[in-house]
XYZ file of C-alpha atoms in Angstrom:
781
model
C 388.182 213.569 116.250
C 385.719 210.649 116.484
C 382.104 210.671 115.334
C 379.575 211.276 118.155
C 377.592 208.102 118.892
C 373.956 207.882 119.989
C 373.052 205.502 122.770
C 370.016 204.820 124.985
C 370.862 204.551 128.700
C 368.626 203.369 131.534
C 369.215 206.432 133.680
C 368.793 209.005 130.953
C 365.241 208.000 129.988
C 365.865 208.672 126.274
C 368.416 209.321 123.516
C 371.484 211.434 124.331
C 375.018 211.734 122.944
C 377.773 209.942 124.812
C 380.207 212.438 126.298
C 383.251 210.620 124.950
C 383.750 210.449 121.191
C 383.252 207.199 119.320
C 386.697 205.801 118.410
C 386.585 202.540 116.443
C 390.248 201.839 117.156
C 389.951 202.032 120.954
C 390.330 198.824 122.959
C 386.953 199.397 124.726
C 385.097 199.656 121.417
C 386.876 196.611 120.026
C 385.886 194.597 123.104
C 382.253 195.756 122.900
C 381.819 195.399 119.148
C 383.313 192.623 117.057
C 381.695 193.032 113.633
C 381.026 189.933 111.627
C 383.134 189.646 108.511
C 380.196 188.839 106.259
C 377.870 191.715 107.047
C 378.316 195.156 108.632
C 375.354 194.990 111.049
C 376.051 191.569 112.559
C 377.805 192.092 115.884
C 378.890 189.906 118.767
C 378.364 191.857 122.005
C 380.578 191.341 124.965
C 379.064 190.478 128.352
C 379.660 194.030 129.533
C 377.626 195.488 126.701
C 374.264 193.694 126.870
C 372.007 194.497 123.949
C 368.287 194.818 123.553
C 366.015 195.256 120.574
C 362.672 196.121 122.036
C 359.602 197.257 120.098
C 358.098 200.604 120.883
C 355.439 200.398 123.535
C 353.505 203.205 125.185
C 356.477 205.562 124.906
C 359.069 205.062 122.205
C 361.559 207.338 123.894
C 361.553 205.854 127.389
C 363.899 203.042 128.333
C 362.876 199.787 129.970
C 364.396 199.058 133.364
C 364.519 195.366 132.539
C 366.743 195.968 129.523
C 370.205 197.566 129.781
C 371.623 199.989 127.284
C 372.140 199.230 123.620
C 374.991 200.223 121.369
C 374.844 199.944 117.615
C 377.738 198.887 115.472
C 377.049 201.364 112.667
C 377.263 205.055 113.510
C 374.730 207.495 112.096
C 374.199 211.221 112.441
C 372.131 212.174 115.494
C 369.549 213.993 113.389
C 368.729 210.844 111.417
C 368.254 208.661 114.488
C 366.197 211.232 116.385
C 364.050 211.798 113.300
C 363.387 208.067 113.032
C 362.405 207.819 116.700
C 360.053 210.813 116.486
C 358.517 209.518 113.246
C 357.892 206.095 114.713
C 356.437 207.634 117.851
C 353.978 209.710 115.851
C 353.109 206.690 113.731
C 352.270 204.550 116.762
C 350.127 207.289 118.276
C 348.284 207.593 114.988
C 347.611 203.848 114.811
C 346.463 203.687 118.433
C 344.109 206.622 117.937
C 342.667 205.144 114.758
C 342.082 201.764 116.391
C 340.381 203.379 119.371
C 338.081 205.434 117.157
C 337.246 202.379 115.031
C 336.354 200.256 118.032
C 334.305 203.029 119.627
C 332.321 203.627 116.455
C 331.528 199.945 116.089
C 332.615 199.914 112.479
C 334.187 196.517 112.877
C 333.772 193.664 115.286
C 337.454 192.801 115.367
C 339.991 194.701 117.418
C 343.545 195.114 116.188
C 345.699 192.213 117.308
C 348.610 192.817 119.587
C 352.064 191.598 118.707
C 352.930 188.188 120.133
C 356.613 189.104 120.284
C 358.063 190.305 123.537
C 360.678 193.014 123.812
C 363.347 190.330 124.133
C 362.484 188.600 120.830
C 365.673 188.329 118.730
C 365.913 190.230 115.486
C 366.278 187.006 113.515
C 362.916 185.766 114.759
C 361.305 189.086 113.840
C 362.711 188.832 110.309
C 361.465 185.278 109.903
C 358.020 186.302 111.116
C 357.970 189.203 108.674
C 358.937 186.851 105.866
C 356.163 184.375 106.770
C 353.531 187.115 107.024
C 354.560 188.644 103.708
C 354.348 185.244 101.988
C 350.913 184.577 103.515
C 349.605 187.958 102.401
C 351.017 187.500 98.911
C 348.934 184.315 98.568
C 345.727 185.783 100.052
C 342.696 185.499 97.799
C 339.848 187.983 97.615
C 336.778 186.684 99.500
C 334.509 188.250 96.870
C 334.996 189.372 93.248
C 334.277 193.027 94.015
C 337.285 193.163 96.397
C 339.667 191.597 93.919
C 341.423 194.898 93.148
C 342.029 195.706 96.830
C 343.393 192.264 97.665
C 345.485 192.117 94.493
C 347.150 195.379 95.489
C 347.893 194.026 98.964
C 349.319 190.828 97.443
C 351.632 192.801 95.121
C 353.049 194.851 98.005
C 353.476 191.694 100.070
C 355.419 189.951 97.295
C 357.862 192.864 97.108
C 358.343 192.827 100.875
C 358.775 189.051 100.895
C 361.687 189.433 98.477
C 363.284 192.095 100.698
C 362.929 190.022 103.870
C 364.238 186.972 102.056
C 367.390 188.918 101.156
C 367.818 190.105 104.734
C 367.512 186.537 106.021
C 370.075 185.296 103.533
C 372.521 188.027 104.506
C 372.108 187.299 108.202
C 372.049 183.513 107.948
C 375.710 183.248 108.971
C 375.047 184.946 112.307
C 372.246 182.561 113.311
C 370.691 183.457 116.661
C 373.312 186.201 117.220
C 371.879 188.391 114.469
C 371.749 192.024 115.651
C 370.334 194.948 113.710
C 370.854 198.651 114.232
C 368.380 199.884 116.800
C 366.506 202.145 114.383
C 366.150 199.318 111.871
C 365.033 196.897 114.570
C 362.322 199.281 115.748
C 361.109 199.874 112.201
C 360.924 196.169 111.437
C 358.958 195.470 114.592
C 356.482 198.186 113.650
C 356.284 196.629 110.191
C 355.452 193.334 111.874
C 352.496 194.936 113.639
C 351.188 196.446 110.412
C 351.456 193.144 108.535
C 349.687 191.384 111.378
C 346.857 193.873 111.026
C 346.776 193.236 107.306
C 346.425 189.530 108.019
C 343.666 190.218 110.563
C 341.829 192.267 107.941
C 342.076 189.411 105.439
C 340.779 186.897 108.000
C 337.964 189.244 109.030
C 336.805 189.640 105.432
C 336.954 185.898 104.802
C 334.696 185.230 107.810
C 331.955 187.622 106.698
C 329.125 186.893 104.316
C 329.671 188.301 100.840
C 326.620 190.525 100.961
C 327.546 191.979 104.328
C 331.062 192.513 102.988
C 329.550 194.401 100.064
C 327.520 196.623 102.386
C 330.654 197.374 104.429
C 333.032 197.491 101.457
C 333.797 201.204 101.897
C 334.863 200.567 105.495
C 337.031 197.621 104.442
C 338.637 199.675 101.676
C 339.277 202.520 104.145
C 341.017 200.137 106.551
C 343.145 198.761 103.725
C 344.118 202.270 102.564
C 345.047 203.318 106.083
C 347.214 200.254 106.604
C 348.947 200.785 103.263
C 349.654 204.393 104.230
C 351.146 203.227 107.539
C 353.202 200.678 105.644
C 354.512 203.341 103.255
C 355.443 205.581 106.192
C 357.460 202.815 107.840
C 359.188 201.883 104.584
C 360.233 205.516 104.144
C 361.593 205.580 107.703
C 363.496 202.310 107.366
C 367.283 203.065 107.450
C 368.223 201.277 104.244
C 371.839 202.463 104.378
C 372.380 200.991 107.860
C 371.079 197.604 106.714
C 373.619 197.364 103.901
C 371.011 196.298 101.334
C 371.903 195.829 97.705
C 370.718 198.426 95.235
C 368.109 196.181 93.621
C 366.642 195.328 97.035
C 366.538 199.026 97.962
C 364.686 199.630 94.696
C 362.111 197.022 95.718
C 361.516 198.874 98.985
C 361.110 202.150 97.154
C 358.710 200.543 94.685
C 356.655 199.041 97.506
C 356.452 202.452 99.189
C 355.253 204.112 95.996
C 352.667 201.408 95.370
C 351.335 201.746 98.916
C 350.599 205.407 98.255
C 348.858 204.671 94.971
C 345.057 204.833 94.931
C 343.116 201.664 94.071
C 339.920 201.658 92.018
C 336.722 200.872 93.936
C 334.262 199.013 91.659
C 332.391 197.716 94.689
C 330.778 201.111 95.271
C 328.800 200.872 92.024
C 327.734 197.298 92.823
C 326.670 198.308 96.326
C 324.543 201.137 94.951
C 322.928 198.700 92.491
C 322.054 196.221 95.247
C 320.536 198.933 97.451
C 318.518 200.178 94.484
C 317.290 196.622 93.897
C 316.095 196.436 97.511
C 314.153 199.682 97.074
C 312.500 198.306 93.924
C 311.405 195.196 95.790
C 309.865 197.415 98.470
C 307.807 199.035 95.699
C 306.709 195.543 94.574
C 308.754 195.664 91.373
C 309.754 192.093 90.553
C 313.445 191.999 89.518
C 314.264 190.356 86.200
C 316.102 187.075 85.941
C 319.043 188.561 84.018
C 319.519 191.325 86.547
C 319.456 188.926 89.488
C 321.928 186.660 87.737
C 324.296 189.563 87.070
C 324.178 190.809 90.670
C 324.791 187.363 92.138
C 327.658 186.745 89.733
C 329.302 190.035 90.749
C 328.884 189.105 94.411
C 330.359 185.640 93.825
C 327.262 183.438 94.197
C 327.134 181.045 91.246
C 325.324 177.897 92.415
C 322.615 176.729 94.848
C 325.149 175.588 97.461
C 326.909 178.955 97.651
C 323.538 180.712 97.763
C 322.359 178.515 100.659
C 325.632 179.081 102.517
C 325.307 182.833 101.997
C 321.752 182.845 103.378
C 322.796 180.787 106.413
C 325.814 182.989 107.148
C 323.808 186.172 106.709
C 321.057 184.955 109.052
C 323.656 184.059 111.682
C 325.199 187.529 111.416
C 321.772 189.125 111.785
C 321.123 187.049 114.891
C 324.506 187.975 116.344
C 323.895 191.690 115.626
C 327.347 192.176 114.167
C 326.387 195.191 112.041
C 323.526 197.170 113.569
C 323.816 199.878 110.939
C 323.137 197.456 108.100
C 320.677 195.100 109.824
C 317.670 196.306 107.843
C 319.461 195.867 104.518
C 320.789 192.448 105.564
C 317.256 191.290 106.423
C 316.054 192.449 103.025
C 318.959 190.659 101.332
C 318.012 187.363 102.995
C 314.591 187.532 101.374
C 316.054 188.646 98.065
C 318.604 185.810 98.069
C 315.872 183.252 98.757
C 313.891 184.573 95.817
C 316.967 184.589 93.596
C 317.846 181.045 94.660
C 314.403 179.812 93.644
C 314.330 181.714 90.357
C 317.890 181.003 89.241
C 318.696 177.591 90.689
C 315.888 175.623 92.321
C 313.359 174.810 89.628
C 315.737 174.400 86.714
C 318.794 172.958 88.449
C 318.050 170.273 91.065
C 320.855 169.743 93.533
C 322.711 166.481 92.939
C 322.497 163.998 95.774
C 325.686 162.431 97.047
C 324.937 158.793 97.798
C 327.800 158.627 100.283
C 326.554 161.496 102.415
C 323.474 161.624 104.599
C 321.704 164.905 103.977
C 319.117 165.944 106.515
C 317.137 167.784 103.870
C 317.149 164.981 101.302
C 315.914 162.103 103.427
C 317.358 159.483 105.670
C 320.241 157.197 105.022
C 319.419 154.038 106.957
C 315.913 153.996 108.363
C 316.472 151.010 110.558
C 319.553 152.403 112.240
C 319.379 154.421 115.410
C 320.945 157.886 115.237
C 324.420 158.183 116.751
C 324.659 158.998 120.429
C 325.613 162.642 121.074
C 328.882 163.396 122.889
C 328.638 163.835 126.645
C 329.519 167.532 126.405
C 326.480 168.061 124.169
C 324.056 166.520 126.686
C 322.247 168.420 129.403
C 323.387 167.261 132.883
C 319.732 167.337 134.022
C 317.845 165.575 131.228
C 320.865 163.758 129.708
C 319.470 164.651 126.272
C 320.991 166.659 123.445
C 320.819 170.343 124.332
C 318.677 172.426 121.983
C 319.413 175.784 123.615
C 322.521 175.564 125.859
C 322.830 178.279 128.485
C 325.424 178.961 131.187
C 324.339 179.408 134.805
C 326.162 181.682 137.218
C 328.123 178.644 138.481
C 329.718 178.288 135.053
C 327.926 175.011 134.244
C 326.015 174.612 130.978
C 322.457 173.268 130.822
C 319.623 173.127 128.342
C 317.430 176.181 128.816
C 314.211 174.198 129.186
C 315.654 171.853 131.840
C 317.316 174.514 133.985
C 314.230 176.719 133.750
C 312.136 173.877 135.135
C 314.744 173.390 137.872
C 314.489 177.033 138.906
C 310.711 176.938 138.550
C 310.519 174.194 141.165
C 311.862 176.638 143.758
C 315.517 175.596 143.707
C 318.357 178.106 143.614
C 321.308 175.708 143.530
C 323.446 174.414 140.683
C 322.175 170.917 139.784
C 325.666 169.654 138.957
C 327.803 171.192 141.717
C 325.165 171.784 144.399
C 326.435 175.280 145.175
C 324.001 178.075 145.937
C 323.787 180.363 142.930
C 324.256 184.116 143.519
C 321.658 184.796 140.800
C 319.437 182.867 138.403
C 320.576 184.598 135.236
C 321.222 182.435 132.174
C 323.687 183.371 129.434
C 323.349 181.716 125.994
C 326.307 179.500 125.092
C 326.471 180.351 121.381
C 329.789 178.611 120.794
C 328.470 175.287 122.100
C 325.208 175.723 120.209
C 327.139 176.166 116.960
C 329.142 173.015 117.690
C 325.943 171.071 118.415
C 324.349 172.365 115.210
C 327.391 171.314 113.196
C 327.384 167.855 114.796
C 323.678 167.469 114.032
C 324.193 168.448 110.392
C 327.117 166.061 109.985
C 325.166 163.143 111.472
C 321.803 163.855 109.853
C 320.091 164.659 113.156
C 317.614 167.561 113.351
C 317.972 170.115 116.099
C 315.222 170.123 118.726
C 314.482 173.775 118.088
C 313.966 173.200 114.356
C 311.545 170.940 112.501
C 311.810 167.959 114.802
C 311.133 170.098 117.826
C 307.688 170.870 116.453
C 307.819 174.256 118.097
C 308.156 177.715 116.698
C 311.833 178.347 115.957
C 313.361 181.434 117.429
C 313.113 184.196 114.850
C 316.418 185.302 113.411
C 314.972 188.530 112.098
C 313.664 191.009 114.641
C 311.167 193.582 113.500
C 309.269 193.965 110.257
C 311.115 194.742 107.062
C 309.078 195.770 104.058
C 311.565 194.644 101.420
C 312.038 191.262 103.119
C 308.274 190.707 103.305
C 307.770 191.609 99.653
C 310.622 189.308 98.639
C 309.171 186.479 100.753
C 305.742 186.933 99.160
C 307.305 186.874 95.687
C 309.261 183.734 96.592
C 306.195 181.929 97.944
C 304.107 182.867 94.894
C 306.871 181.775 92.518
C 307.339 178.391 94.227
C 303.640 177.575 94.411
C 303.175 178.461 90.730
C 306.109 176.233 89.831
C 304.640 173.419 91.933
C 301.267 173.698 90.213
C 302.878 173.465 86.773
C 303.728 170.124 85.228
C 307.442 169.392 85.004
C 309.968 166.712 85.905
C 309.847 164.792 89.230
C 313.337 166.023 90.101
C 312.274 169.635 89.700
C 309.152 168.938 91.770
C 311.314 167.493 94.524
C 313.544 170.546 94.493
C 310.638 173.016 94.602
C 308.991 171.139 97.495
C 312.282 171.224 99.371
C 312.480 174.987 98.853
C 308.904 175.359 100.163
C 309.908 173.296 103.185
C 312.925 175.499 103.868
C 310.975 178.716 103.356
C 308.169 177.571 105.672
C 310.762 176.763 108.316
C 312.146 180.295 108.522
C 309.308 182.458 109.868
C 305.604 183.009 110.393
C 305.362 185.547 107.559
C 306.757 183.014 105.113
C 304.266 180.408 106.352
C 301.436 182.856 105.860
C 302.530 183.730 102.321
C 302.910 180.059 101.343
C 299.539 179.181 102.828
C 297.817 182.092 101.105
C 299.317 180.989 97.791
C 297.557 177.602 98.123
C 300.472 175.292 98.845
C 298.614 172.983 101.249
C 296.313 171.508 98.608
C 299.267 170.898 96.274
C 301.405 169.215 98.942
C 298.789 166.708 100.139
C 298.879 164.442 97.023
C 302.673 164.281 97.293
C 302.372 162.499 100.656
C 301.546 159.316 98.718
C 304.644 159.604 96.542
C 306.891 156.559 96.277
C 309.935 158.835 96.241
C 311.156 158.866 99.840
C 312.826 162.283 99.587
C 309.776 163.890 97.991
C 307.467 162.356 100.588
C 309.678 163.543 103.441
C 309.910 167.075 102.066
C 306.155 167.258 101.506
C 305.158 166.076 104.991
C 307.777 168.267 106.632
C 306.587 171.279 104.637
C 303.046 170.626 105.899
C 304.414 170.327 109.434
C 306.168 173.687 109.149
C 303.063 175.292 107.664
C 300.828 173.878 110.421
C 302.644 175.892 113.053
C 300.668 178.943 111.886
C 297.081 178.933 113.159
C 295.556 179.982 109.833
C 297.325 177.177 107.997
C 295.845 174.546 110.315
C 292.446 175.320 108.835
C 293.813 175.187 105.286
C 295.369 171.757 105.891
C 292.317 170.282 107.613
C 290.074 171.530 104.796
C 292.365 170.220 102.058
C 290.827 167.183 100.391
C 292.280 163.943 101.686
C 294.791 165.585 104.030
C 293.999 163.470 107.121
C 293.954 160.209 105.155
C 297.263 161.140 103.509
C 298.851 161.765 106.928
C 297.588 158.373 108.100
C 299.095 156.791 104.985
C 302.495 158.272 105.844
C 302.276 157.146 109.501
C 301.390 153.598 108.435
C 303.307 153.140 105.188
C 305.805 155.991 105.062
C 309.070 155.346 103.273
C 311.212 156.542 106.218
C 310.879 156.812 109.967
C 311.581 160.522 109.640
C 308.515 160.941 107.427
C 306.372 158.928 109.867
C 307.664 160.983 112.764
C 306.881 164.282 111.046
C 303.401 163.043 110.090
C 302.706 162.292 113.776
C 304.044 165.716 114.680
C 301.689 167.275 112.116
C 298.765 165.501 113.804
C 299.991 166.920 117.113
C 300.145 170.428 115.652
C 296.654 170.178 114.135
C 295.210 168.729 117.368
C 296.163 171.898 119.219
C 292.855 173.347 117.955
C 289.968 172.024 120.069
C 287.608 171.367 117.151
C 290.268 169.539 115.147
C 291.248 167.492 118.197
C 287.762 166.037 118.319
C 287.691 165.456 114.586
C 291.024 163.662 114.598
C 290.113 161.601 117.673
C 286.935 160.385 116.002
C 288.937 158.987 113.114
C 289.905 155.419 114.107
C 292.659 155.327 111.502
C 294.359 158.381 113.030
C 294.297 156.893 116.538
C 295.472 153.461 115.403
C 298.322 154.939 113.350
C 299.582 157.105 116.210
C 299.379 154.241 118.722
C 301.246 151.947 116.345
C 304.079 154.509 116.042
C 304.212 154.860 119.842
C 304.505 151.093 120.146
C 307.004 150.242 117.396
C 308.848 153.409 116.400
C 312.401 154.409 117.341
C 312.972 156.768 120.257
C 312.430 160.061 118.420
C 309.309 158.743 116.659
C 307.885 157.423 119.939
C 308.395 160.844 121.473
C 306.278 162.571 118.816
C 303.625 159.857 118.760
C 303.229 159.997 122.551
C 302.988 163.789 122.394
C 300.195 163.425 119.826
C 298.408 160.880 122.063
C 298.742 163.227 125.021
C 297.100 166.016 123.040
C 294.317 163.796 121.689
C 293.602 162.385 125.156
C 292.885 165.877 126.460
C 289.417 165.441 124.906
C 287.366 163.123 127.152
C 285.331 161.588 124.339
C 288.542 160.463 122.623
C 289.856 158.476 125.607
C 287.784 155.264 125.204
C 288.857 154.980 121.572
C 292.478 155.666 122.477
C 292.454 153.075 125.283
C 290.792 150.534 123.019
C 293.538 151.058 120.445
C 296.158 150.051 123.043
C 297.558 153.455 123.964
C 297.969 152.480 127.642
C 300.131 149.474 126.740
C 302.177 151.553 124.299
C 302.743 154.303 126.863
C 303.633 151.789 129.578
C 306.258 150.151 127.351
C 307.784 153.571 126.630
C 308.242 154.521 130.307
C 311.914 155.188 130.903
C 312.511 156.042 127.241
C 310.175 159.012 126.752
C 309.098 161.630 129.270
C 305.620 161.909 127.779
C 304.782 158.245 128.536
C 303.899 158.902 132.187
C 301.986 162.033 131.156
C 299.871 159.991 128.709
C 299.013 157.487 131.437
C 298.055 160.314 133.796
C 295.859 161.894 131.131
C 294.122 158.589 130.378
C 293.616 157.880 134.094
C 292.075 161.302 134.593
C 289.458 160.860 131.851
C 288.185 157.315 132.290
C 291.090 154.995 131.595
C 292.172 154.241 135.172
C 290.660 150.727 135.312
C 292.352 149.738 132.062
C 295.731 150.917 133.337
C 295.406 149.150 136.698
C 294.495 145.952 134.848
C 297.796 146.014 132.980
C 300.401 143.726 134.490
C 303.163 145.732 136.216
C 301.714 149.158 135.343
C 301.727 150.473 138.920
C 305.225 149.119 139.612
C 306.559 150.807 136.454
C 305.040 154.112 137.534
C 306.575 153.835 141.010
C 309.973 153.089 139.455
C 309.609 156.122 137.165
C 308.704 158.230 140.203
C 312.120 157.369 141.629
C 314.420 157.343 138.613
C 312.830 159.501 135.919
C 313.381 163.099 134.941
C 311.725 165.845 136.926
C 308.720 166.064 134.633
C 308.285 162.294 134.292
C 308.530 161.863 138.092
C 305.884 164.512 138.493
C 303.627 162.864 135.902
C 304.155 159.393 137.389
C 303.090 160.658 140.828
C 300.057 162.350 139.282
C 299.121 159.109 137.475
C 299.385 157.070 140.688
C 297.217 159.550 142.604
C 294.577 159.420 139.846
C 294.677 155.623 139.794
C 294.150 155.510 143.565
C 291.242 157.954 143.305
C 289.549 156.384 140.254
C 290.284 152.671 140.846
C 290.221 152.786 144.653
C 291.569 149.889 146.696
C 292.631 147.909 143.631
C 295.168 150.561 142.734
C 296.152 151.506 146.310
C 296.911 147.888 147.235
C 299.201 147.558 144.202
C 300.972 150.804 145.135
C 301.603 149.632 148.694
C 302.802 146.255 147.450
C 305.684 147.820 145.509
C 308.960 147.564 147.519
C 310.429 150.967 148.392
C 307.318 152.998 147.583
C 307.609 154.850 150.920
C 311.116 156.012 150.097
C 310.015 157.055 146.627
C 307.287 159.234 148.116
C 309.613 160.743 150.714
C 312.300 161.445 148.121
C 309.810 163.184 145.837
C 308.567 165.239 148.766
C 312.077 166.500 149.373
C 313.490 166.949 145.874
C 310.582 167.191 143.443
C 308.997 170.202 141.836
C 306.196 172.050 143.591
C 303.532 170.083 141.720
C 305.437 166.827 142.299
C 305.556 167.502 146.040
C 301.805 168.087 146.081
C 301.172 164.852 144.205
C 303.527 162.928 146.493
C 301.691 164.239 149.546
C 298.339 163.248 148.020
C 299.667 159.792 147.198
C 300.912 159.367 150.754
C 297.528 160.362 152.153
C 295.740 157.976 149.799
C 297.963 155.088 150.845
C 297.521 156.006 154.509
C 293.738 156.039 154.197
C 293.743 152.696 152.431
C 296.007 151.210 155.128
C 293.771 152.562 157.888
C 290.654 151.200 156.201
C 292.266 147.820 155.662
C 293.384 147.631 159.284
C 289.955 148.605 160.542
C 288.240 146.043 158.345
C 290.565 143.128 158.974
C 291.898 144.090 162.376
C 295.393 143.158 161.221
C 298.325 144.919 159.609
C 297.870 145.336 155.898
C 300.395 143.564 153.635
C 302.872 146.241 152.840
C 306.570 146.313 152.209
C 307.102 148.649 155.091
C 305.464 150.361 158.006
C 302.397 152.273 156.798
C 302.811 154.735 159.655
C 305.900 155.980 157.892
C 303.665 157.585 155.277
C 302.439 160.326 157.612
C 302.979 163.507 155.661
C 302.084 167.113 156.115
C 299.204 168.473 154.174
């Protein structure tokens, strides 16, 4: 009597015995199964007996209508095969439930990956994928020293499995693409593939995290690793070793791997985590941590040099901003401050960072001062302003714009997409973080500052939300330590490094600026502005710029002895254009206070230095110098001195290159400089051209300047406006497409030109000399 054979049929919906006994000597069986001579589980199916080796999906016991029945070449008792199917089914349900609970609890930001292999993937491909994954896992390195034991255990298991899969591939090499495994073995191996893929995802997830965040979440990582090892052990126990025809030594490797997967691994990271949390609590109580203790903690975490410490701070700040671990946000904020303090104490003062002469470092000065910065890629430019995007956002049309430009577009009353022209269903803007990261990386690689950082001269968006006592105490300790080091006498290289750390600390938040200012850094930085070391001078002036953002520090800088003269020295004789640019930006920041604006405007050296930068500097320097002139010209008593210094000529030459140029001319015209501007050759024509071809803001400012010139200079200005070819079309175009303020200015300009034309006609009795029909300027009020 033959042995009963188990088969899965489409119509049955599961496993059931075939009614006829399995007879290996029958002609039907011999046609359906022709075993390979080299290995017992390599079969060549006949066309009538189509085979399938599908992984278990939502139901391991249901058949797939797209795949016919399968017959296996090696018979096994029904109890064994049913037990395997039930075990695998329970295992999959367990994994699915665990993944769902993990995702719902927010314990990790990464979902389990799905298998890329379809149900029709051949068994040989599955084996090769298993072999590749096992080799990759065996070579995986721990992302931090405290996880070395966990990753070493995973690597040992993976090496054992790699040897097993290597043996299976060698045994099945003769069959090539026709390799067929017993169904139970095929299902087990496909489940093993999923588990190894999840192991690889865990390794990649850990490698992408900051070390300190990984330490805070080390218990969760260890729990995930233990769960995956338990799943792996379960599958290895269910694997039908006898059906695969493995050698005894290979079977022993599988048994050893199963036993190792069930073995507990020591967790030294728990003690380190408790020590770090205790250190944070001590900082909250204003207990200054010792140097040896800080050094030991950082060494255990894997931070051994200034570069790795800076990278850790940057990664941790990005994770805080992305809110990847809400539960640990408070501790992560505290760790940022603690790492900054540790970096200063352990690395900065005693170990200056070596400068690579072949690499342009944004924080260590400029490479070639005479060279223009590289042009940004088109994808990094805003379609509206055509400038590098500082804060890219996506509109509802799917197009990306700079936040400032698209906000102005919407503020002018438009509700269409500037690039496509379609009407937007809503005006919501979604930050494009991926593009912003790419732009930041490009800026770092090319030595170009981001607009939202130091060169933007505006308050950077805070990474840390909400007050954190430990972080504030750590920041105060860091500021006090750096200022004390700066006041002491030591080597120029150490001074340069400390000043750079003050610059970086002042860049990161208003609390840090307050602590540095309170510690007396402004008076110590001012003498360094006259340093002959270009990097030291740049760091000092940029640190003052960052400090000046805080209102209280403006007073400290203005009251520091020789501060204004030192800034003028940098603007006139600075070693780099970057230093000159940041000195002009510091003047702009200080001039935001009304009293200081007057004081700075009364200083002829300040005005002359800023005007000289606006006239001769590169594009980015001109932009900051013109912004400073615009702020200084807001005080009426400063305007005659500014005009006398040649600000009108400098602004006129910058039209088309800098948006602020037209705004400076409008400000000067408003407060007594109209006659000087009209007297400049081609000034009115340049303003009309800017009104047609400039950005939205520059068009608006050009129209405002022309209206003020017509009002203050009268017929002399109006006649020049009407003499410009195409001025009527420029006015009409601005009336139709400009911002609300631009439309008002265009209407006023049209009325002014119309009144002048009417007066000229009445006086002369003839048509005034215009480039077009003056009647075409009739506009609605």
